[in-house]
Short mmCIF file of N, CA and C in Angstrom, two decimals:
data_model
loop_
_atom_site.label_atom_id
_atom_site.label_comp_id
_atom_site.label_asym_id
_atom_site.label_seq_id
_atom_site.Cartn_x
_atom_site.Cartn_y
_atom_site.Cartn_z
N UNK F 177 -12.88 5.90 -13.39
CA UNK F 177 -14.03 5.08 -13.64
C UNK F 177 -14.09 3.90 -12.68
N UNK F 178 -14.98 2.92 -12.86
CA UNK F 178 -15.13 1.93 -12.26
C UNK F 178 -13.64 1.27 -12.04
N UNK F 179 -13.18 1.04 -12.96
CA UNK F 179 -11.96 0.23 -13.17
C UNK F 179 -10.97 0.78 -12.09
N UNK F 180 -10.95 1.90 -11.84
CA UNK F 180 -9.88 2.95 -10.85
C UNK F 180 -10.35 2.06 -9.38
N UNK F 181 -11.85 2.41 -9.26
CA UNK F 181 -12.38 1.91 -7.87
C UNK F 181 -11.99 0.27 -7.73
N UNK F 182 -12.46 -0.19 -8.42
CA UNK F 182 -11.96 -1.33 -8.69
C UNK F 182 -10.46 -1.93 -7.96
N UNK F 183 -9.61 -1.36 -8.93
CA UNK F 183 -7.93 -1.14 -8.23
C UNK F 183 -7.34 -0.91 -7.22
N UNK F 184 -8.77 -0.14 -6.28
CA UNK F 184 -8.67 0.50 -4.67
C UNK F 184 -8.86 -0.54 -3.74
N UNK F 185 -9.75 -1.68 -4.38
CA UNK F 185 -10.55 -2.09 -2.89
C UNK F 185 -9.23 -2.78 -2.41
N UNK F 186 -9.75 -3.08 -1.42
CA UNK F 186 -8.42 -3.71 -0.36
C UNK F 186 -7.88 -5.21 -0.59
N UNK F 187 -8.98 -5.70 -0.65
CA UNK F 187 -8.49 -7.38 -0.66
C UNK F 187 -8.75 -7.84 -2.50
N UNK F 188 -7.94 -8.53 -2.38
CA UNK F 188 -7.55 -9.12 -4.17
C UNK F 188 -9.01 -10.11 -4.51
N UNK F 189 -9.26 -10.21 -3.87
CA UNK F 189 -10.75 -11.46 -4.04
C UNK F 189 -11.72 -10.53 -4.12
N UNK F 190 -11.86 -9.25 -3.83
CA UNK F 190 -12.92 -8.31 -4.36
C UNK F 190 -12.73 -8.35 -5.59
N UNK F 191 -11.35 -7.52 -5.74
CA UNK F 191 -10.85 -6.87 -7.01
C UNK F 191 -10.79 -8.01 -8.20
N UNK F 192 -10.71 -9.21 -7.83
CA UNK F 192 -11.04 -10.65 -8.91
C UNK F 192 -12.47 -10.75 -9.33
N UNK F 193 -12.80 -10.91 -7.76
CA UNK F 193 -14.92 -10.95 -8.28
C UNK F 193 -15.75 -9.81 -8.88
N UNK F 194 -15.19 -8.83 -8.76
CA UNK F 194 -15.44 -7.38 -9.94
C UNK F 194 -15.49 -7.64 -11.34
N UNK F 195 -14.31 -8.01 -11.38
CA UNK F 195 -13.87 -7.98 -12.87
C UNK F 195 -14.46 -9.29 -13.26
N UNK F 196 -14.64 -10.24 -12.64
CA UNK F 196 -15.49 -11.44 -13.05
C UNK F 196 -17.12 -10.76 -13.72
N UNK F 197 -17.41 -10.43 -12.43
CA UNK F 197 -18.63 -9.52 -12.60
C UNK F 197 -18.78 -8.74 -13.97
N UNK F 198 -18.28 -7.74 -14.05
CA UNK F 198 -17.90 -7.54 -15.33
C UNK F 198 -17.85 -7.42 -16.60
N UNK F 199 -17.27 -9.20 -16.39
CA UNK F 199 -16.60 -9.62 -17.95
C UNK F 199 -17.92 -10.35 -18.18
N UNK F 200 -18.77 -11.02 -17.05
CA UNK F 200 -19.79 -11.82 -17.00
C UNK F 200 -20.99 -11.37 -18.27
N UNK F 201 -21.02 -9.87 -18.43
CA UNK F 201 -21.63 -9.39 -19.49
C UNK F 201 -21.84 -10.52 -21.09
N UNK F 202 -20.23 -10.34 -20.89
CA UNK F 202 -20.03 -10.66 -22.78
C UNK F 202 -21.19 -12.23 -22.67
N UNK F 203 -20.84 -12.99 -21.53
CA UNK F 203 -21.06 -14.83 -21.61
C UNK F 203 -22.53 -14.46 -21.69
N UNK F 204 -23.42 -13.54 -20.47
CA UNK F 204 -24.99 -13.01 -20.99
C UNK F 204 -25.04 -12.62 -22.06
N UNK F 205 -24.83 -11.48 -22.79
CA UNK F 205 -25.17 -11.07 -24.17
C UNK F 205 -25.28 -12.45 -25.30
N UNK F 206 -24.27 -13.08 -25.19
CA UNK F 206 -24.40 -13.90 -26.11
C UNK F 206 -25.42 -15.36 -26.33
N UNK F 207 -25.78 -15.85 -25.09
CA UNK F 207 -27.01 -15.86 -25.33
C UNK F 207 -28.11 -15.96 -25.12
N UNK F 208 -28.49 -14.28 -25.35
CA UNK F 208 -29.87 -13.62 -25.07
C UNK F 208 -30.28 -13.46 -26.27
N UNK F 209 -31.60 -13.62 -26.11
CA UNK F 209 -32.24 -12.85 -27.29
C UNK F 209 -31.93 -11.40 -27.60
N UNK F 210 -31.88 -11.41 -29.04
CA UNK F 210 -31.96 -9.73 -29.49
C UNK F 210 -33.40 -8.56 -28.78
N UNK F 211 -34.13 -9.20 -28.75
CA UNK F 211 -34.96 -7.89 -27.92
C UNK F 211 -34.95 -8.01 -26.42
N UNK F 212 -34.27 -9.20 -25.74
CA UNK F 212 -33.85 -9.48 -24.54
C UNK F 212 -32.70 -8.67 -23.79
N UNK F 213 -31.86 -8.26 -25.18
CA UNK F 213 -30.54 -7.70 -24.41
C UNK F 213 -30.64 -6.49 -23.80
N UNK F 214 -31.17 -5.79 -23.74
CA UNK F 214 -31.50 -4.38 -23.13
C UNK F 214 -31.79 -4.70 -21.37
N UNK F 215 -32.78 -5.22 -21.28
CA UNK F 215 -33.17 -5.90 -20.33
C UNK F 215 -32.01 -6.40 -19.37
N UNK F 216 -31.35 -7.43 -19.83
CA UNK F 216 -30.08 -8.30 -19.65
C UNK F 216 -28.91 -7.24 -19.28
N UNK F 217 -29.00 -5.93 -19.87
CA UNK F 217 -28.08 -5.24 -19.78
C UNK F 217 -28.22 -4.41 -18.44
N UNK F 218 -29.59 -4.23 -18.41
CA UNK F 218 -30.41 -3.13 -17.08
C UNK F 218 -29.75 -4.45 -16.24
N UNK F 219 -30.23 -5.58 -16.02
CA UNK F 219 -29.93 -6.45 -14.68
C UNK F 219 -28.26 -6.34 -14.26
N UNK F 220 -27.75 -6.40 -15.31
CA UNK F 220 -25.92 -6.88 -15.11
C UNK F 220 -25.80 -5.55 -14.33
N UNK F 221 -26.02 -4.19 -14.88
CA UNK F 221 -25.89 -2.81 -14.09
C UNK F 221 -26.22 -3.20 -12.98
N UNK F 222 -27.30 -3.31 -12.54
CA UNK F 222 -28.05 -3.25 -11.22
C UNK F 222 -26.85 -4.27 -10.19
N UNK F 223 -26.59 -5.79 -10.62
CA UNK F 223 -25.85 -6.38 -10.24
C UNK F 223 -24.65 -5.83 -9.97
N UNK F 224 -24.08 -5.45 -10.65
CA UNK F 224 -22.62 -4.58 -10.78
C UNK F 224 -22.24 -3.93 -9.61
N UNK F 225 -23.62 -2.97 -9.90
CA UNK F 225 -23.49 -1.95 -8.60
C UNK F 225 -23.69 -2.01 -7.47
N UNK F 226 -24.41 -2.84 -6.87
CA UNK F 226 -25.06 -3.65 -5.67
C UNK F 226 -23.65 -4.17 -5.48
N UNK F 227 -23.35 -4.96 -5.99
CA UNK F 227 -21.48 -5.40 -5.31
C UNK F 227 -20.77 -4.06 -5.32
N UNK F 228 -20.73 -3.82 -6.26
CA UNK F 228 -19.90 -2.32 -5.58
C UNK F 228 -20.19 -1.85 -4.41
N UNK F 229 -21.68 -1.01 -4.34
CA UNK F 229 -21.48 -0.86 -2.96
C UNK F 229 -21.26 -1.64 -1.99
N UNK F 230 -21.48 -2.82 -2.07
CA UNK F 230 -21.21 -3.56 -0.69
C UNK F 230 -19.82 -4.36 -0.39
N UNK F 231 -19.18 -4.34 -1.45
CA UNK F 231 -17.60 -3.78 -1.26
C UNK F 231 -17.04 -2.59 -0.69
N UNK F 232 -17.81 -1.28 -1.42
CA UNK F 232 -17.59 -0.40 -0.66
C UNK F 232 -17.37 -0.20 0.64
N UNK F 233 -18.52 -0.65 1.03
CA UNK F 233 -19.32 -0.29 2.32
C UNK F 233 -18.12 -1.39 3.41
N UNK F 234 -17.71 -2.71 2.64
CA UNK F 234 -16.59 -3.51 3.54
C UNK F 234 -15.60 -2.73 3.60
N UNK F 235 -15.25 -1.89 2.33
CA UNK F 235 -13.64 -1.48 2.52
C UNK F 235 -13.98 -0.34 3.47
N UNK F 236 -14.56 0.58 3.86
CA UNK F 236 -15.04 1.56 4.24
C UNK F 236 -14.74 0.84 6.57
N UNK F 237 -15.27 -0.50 6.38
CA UNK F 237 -15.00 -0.81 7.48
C UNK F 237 -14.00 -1.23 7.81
N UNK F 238 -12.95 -1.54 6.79
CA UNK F 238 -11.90 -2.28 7.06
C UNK F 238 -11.01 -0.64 7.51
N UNK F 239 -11.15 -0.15 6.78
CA UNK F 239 -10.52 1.13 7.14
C UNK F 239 -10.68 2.39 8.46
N UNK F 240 -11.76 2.02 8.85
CA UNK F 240 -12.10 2.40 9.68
C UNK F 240 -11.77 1.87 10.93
N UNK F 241 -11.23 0.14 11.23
CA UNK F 241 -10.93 -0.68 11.92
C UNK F 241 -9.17 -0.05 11.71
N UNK F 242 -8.99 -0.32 10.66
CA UNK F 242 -7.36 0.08 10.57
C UNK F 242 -6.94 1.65 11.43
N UNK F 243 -7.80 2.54 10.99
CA UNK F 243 -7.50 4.23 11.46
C UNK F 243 -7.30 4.37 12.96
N UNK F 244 -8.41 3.20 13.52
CA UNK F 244 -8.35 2.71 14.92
C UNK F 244 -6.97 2.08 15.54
N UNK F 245 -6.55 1.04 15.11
CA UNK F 245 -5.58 0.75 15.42
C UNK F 245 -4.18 1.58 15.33
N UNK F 246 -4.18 2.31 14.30
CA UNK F 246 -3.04 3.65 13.99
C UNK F 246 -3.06 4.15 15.13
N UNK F 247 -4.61 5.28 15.39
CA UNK F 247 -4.46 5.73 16.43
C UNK F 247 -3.92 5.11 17.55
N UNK F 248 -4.61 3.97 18.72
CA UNK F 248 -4.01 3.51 19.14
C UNK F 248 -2.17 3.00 19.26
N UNK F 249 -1.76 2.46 18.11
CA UNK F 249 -0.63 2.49 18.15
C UNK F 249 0.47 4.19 18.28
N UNK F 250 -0.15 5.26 17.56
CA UNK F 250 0.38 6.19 17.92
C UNK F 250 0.53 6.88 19.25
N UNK F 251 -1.03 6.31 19.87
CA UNK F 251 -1.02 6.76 21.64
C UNK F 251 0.15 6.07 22.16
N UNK F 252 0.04 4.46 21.72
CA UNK F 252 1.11 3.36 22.55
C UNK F 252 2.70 4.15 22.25
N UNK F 253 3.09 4.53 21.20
CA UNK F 253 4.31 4.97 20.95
C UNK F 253 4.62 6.72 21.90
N UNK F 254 3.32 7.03 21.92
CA UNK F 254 3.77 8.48 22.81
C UNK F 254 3.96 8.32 24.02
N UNK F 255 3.19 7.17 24.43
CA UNK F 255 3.55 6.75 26.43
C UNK F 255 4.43 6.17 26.08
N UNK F 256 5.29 4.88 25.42
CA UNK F 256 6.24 4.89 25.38
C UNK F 256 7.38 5.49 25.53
N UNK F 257 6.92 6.79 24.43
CA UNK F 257 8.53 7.39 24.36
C UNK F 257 8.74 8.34 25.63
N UNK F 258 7.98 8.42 26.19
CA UNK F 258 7.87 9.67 27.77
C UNK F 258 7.83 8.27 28.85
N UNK F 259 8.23 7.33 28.90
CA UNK F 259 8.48 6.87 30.54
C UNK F 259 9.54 7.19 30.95
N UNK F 260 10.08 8.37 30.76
CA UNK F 260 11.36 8.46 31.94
C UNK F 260 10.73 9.85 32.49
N UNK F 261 9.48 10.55 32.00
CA UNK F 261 8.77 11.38 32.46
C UNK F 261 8.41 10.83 33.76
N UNK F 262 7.63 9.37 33.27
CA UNK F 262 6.46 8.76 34.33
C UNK F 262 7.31 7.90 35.55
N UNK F 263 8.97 8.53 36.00
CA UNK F 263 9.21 8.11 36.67
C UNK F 263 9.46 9.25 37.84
N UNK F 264 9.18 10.54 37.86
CA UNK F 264 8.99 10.86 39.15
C UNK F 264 8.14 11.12 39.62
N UNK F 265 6.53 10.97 38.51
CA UNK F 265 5.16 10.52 38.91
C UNK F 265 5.29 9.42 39.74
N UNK F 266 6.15 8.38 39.50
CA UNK F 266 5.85 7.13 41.00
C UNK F 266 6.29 7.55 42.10
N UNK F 267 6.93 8.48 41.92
CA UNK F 267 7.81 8.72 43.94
C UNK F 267 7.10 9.69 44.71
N UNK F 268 5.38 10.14 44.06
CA UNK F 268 4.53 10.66 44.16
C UNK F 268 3.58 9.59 45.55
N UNK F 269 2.59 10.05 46.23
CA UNK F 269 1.83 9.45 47.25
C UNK F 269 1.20 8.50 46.20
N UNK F 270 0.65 7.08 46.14
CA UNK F 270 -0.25 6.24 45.78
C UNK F 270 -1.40 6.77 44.98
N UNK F 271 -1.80 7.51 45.43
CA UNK F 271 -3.78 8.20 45.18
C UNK F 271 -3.28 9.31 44.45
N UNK F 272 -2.12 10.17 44.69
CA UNK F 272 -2.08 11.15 43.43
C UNK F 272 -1.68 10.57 42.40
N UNK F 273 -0.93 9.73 42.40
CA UNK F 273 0.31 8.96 41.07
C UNK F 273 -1.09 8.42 40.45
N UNK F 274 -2.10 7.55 40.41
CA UNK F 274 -2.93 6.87 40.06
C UNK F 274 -3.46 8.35 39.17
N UNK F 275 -4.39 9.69 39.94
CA UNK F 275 -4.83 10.38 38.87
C UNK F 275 -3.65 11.07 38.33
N UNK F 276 -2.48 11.15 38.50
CA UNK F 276 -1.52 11.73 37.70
C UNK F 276 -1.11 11.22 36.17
N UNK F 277 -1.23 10.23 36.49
CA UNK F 277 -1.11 8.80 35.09
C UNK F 277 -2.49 9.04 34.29
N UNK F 278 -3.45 8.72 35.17
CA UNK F 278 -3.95 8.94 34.31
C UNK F 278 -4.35 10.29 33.23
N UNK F 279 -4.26 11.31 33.71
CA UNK F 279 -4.73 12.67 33.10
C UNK F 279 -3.35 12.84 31.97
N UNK F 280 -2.11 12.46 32.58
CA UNK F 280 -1.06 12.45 31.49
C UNK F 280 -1.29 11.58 30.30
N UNK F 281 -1.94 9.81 30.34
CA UNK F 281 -2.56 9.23 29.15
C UNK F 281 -3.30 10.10 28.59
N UNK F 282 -4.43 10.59 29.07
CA UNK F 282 -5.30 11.24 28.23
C UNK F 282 -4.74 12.17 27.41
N UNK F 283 -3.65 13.30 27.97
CA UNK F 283 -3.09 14.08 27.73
C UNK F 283 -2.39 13.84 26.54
N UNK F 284 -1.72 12.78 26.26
CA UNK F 284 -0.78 12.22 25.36
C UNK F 284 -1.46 11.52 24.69
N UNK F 285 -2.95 11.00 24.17
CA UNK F 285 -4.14 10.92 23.55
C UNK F 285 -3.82 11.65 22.71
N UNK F 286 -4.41 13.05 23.42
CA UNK F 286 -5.05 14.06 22.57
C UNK F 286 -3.49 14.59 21.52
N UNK F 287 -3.03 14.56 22.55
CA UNK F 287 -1.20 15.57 21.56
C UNK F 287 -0.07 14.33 21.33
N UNK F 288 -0.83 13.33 20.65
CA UNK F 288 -0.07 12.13 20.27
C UNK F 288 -0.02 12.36 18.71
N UNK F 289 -0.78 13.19 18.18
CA UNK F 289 -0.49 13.65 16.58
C UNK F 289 -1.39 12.49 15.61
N UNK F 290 -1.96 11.62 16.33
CA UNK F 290 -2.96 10.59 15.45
C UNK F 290 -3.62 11.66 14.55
N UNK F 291 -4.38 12.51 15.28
CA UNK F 291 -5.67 12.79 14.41
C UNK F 291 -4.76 13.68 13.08
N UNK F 292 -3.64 14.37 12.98
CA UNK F 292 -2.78 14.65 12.05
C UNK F 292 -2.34 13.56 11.26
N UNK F 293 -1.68 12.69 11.57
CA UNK F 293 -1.16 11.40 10.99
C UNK F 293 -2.56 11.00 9.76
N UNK F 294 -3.72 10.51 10.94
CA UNK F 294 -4.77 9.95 10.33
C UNK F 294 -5.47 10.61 9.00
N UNK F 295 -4.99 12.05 9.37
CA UNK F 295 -5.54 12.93 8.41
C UNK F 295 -5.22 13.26 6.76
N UNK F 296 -3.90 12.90 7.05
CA UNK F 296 -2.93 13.23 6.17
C UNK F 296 -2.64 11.15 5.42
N UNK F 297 -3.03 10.37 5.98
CA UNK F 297 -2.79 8.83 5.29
C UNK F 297 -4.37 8.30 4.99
N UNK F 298 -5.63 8.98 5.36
CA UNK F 298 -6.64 8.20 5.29
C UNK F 298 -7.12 8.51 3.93
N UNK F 299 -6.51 9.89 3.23
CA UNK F 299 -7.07 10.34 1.51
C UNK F 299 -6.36 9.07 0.77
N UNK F 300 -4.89 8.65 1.23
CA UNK F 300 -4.38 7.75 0.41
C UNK F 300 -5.27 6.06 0.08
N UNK F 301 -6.01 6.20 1.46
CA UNK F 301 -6.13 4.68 1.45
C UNK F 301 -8.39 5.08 1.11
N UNK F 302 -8.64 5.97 1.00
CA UNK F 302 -10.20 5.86 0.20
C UNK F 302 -10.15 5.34 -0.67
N UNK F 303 -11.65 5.21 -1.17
CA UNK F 303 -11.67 4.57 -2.87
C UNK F 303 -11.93 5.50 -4.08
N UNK F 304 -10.85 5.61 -4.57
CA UNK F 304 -11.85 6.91 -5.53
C UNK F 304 -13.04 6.72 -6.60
#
């Protein structure tokens, strides 16, 4: 339910102003008029959910900023761990070593295992 999603979002000042949100019900109901509360009840929904999504829609970017940086860091750790590869690429002529480097980054891009990694940690961190 709500309460689950709730528990997901990322930063604790969502997950506070939710439940504020919320609880905010009981302090309306009490005092509204009796043929008012229906009404009162349609608005708090509408409210509710409108922050939800646009919590959503933040955590959704925060995560998307994060998946970025993974990747990246997983590229940085695969050129890393291969520079003793990229040392008889330098004793190469100037003008080949330059596209040699580079087609090997790209290379180690693609078969750096991010898009596996990413695949397998990004179900953990959605909102359910």
């Amino acid at each position: 339910g709500i309460h689950k999603t709730i528990s997901s979002l990322l930063l604790e000042r969502w997950r506070s102003e939710m439940n504020q949100e919320i609880n905010h019900i009981n302090q309306v109901l009490e005092n509204t008029p009796h043929l008012e509360k229906t009404d009162a009840i349609q608005q708090w929904i509408r409210s509710v959910l409108r922050r939800m999504e646009h919590y959503k829609a933040e955590h959704n970017k925060l995560l998307k900023e994060a998946m970025t940086l993974l990747e990246l860091a997983l590229w940085k750790a695969m050129l890393d761990g291969n520079r003793e590869d990229d040392a008889s690429i330098l004793e190469m002529p100037a003008k080949k070593t330059n596209l040699d480097i580079e087609s090997i980054r790209i290379k180690r891009r693609i078969t750096s295992g991010a898009s596996i990694v990413i695949k397998n940690v990004l179900p953990f961190l959605k909102l359910r």
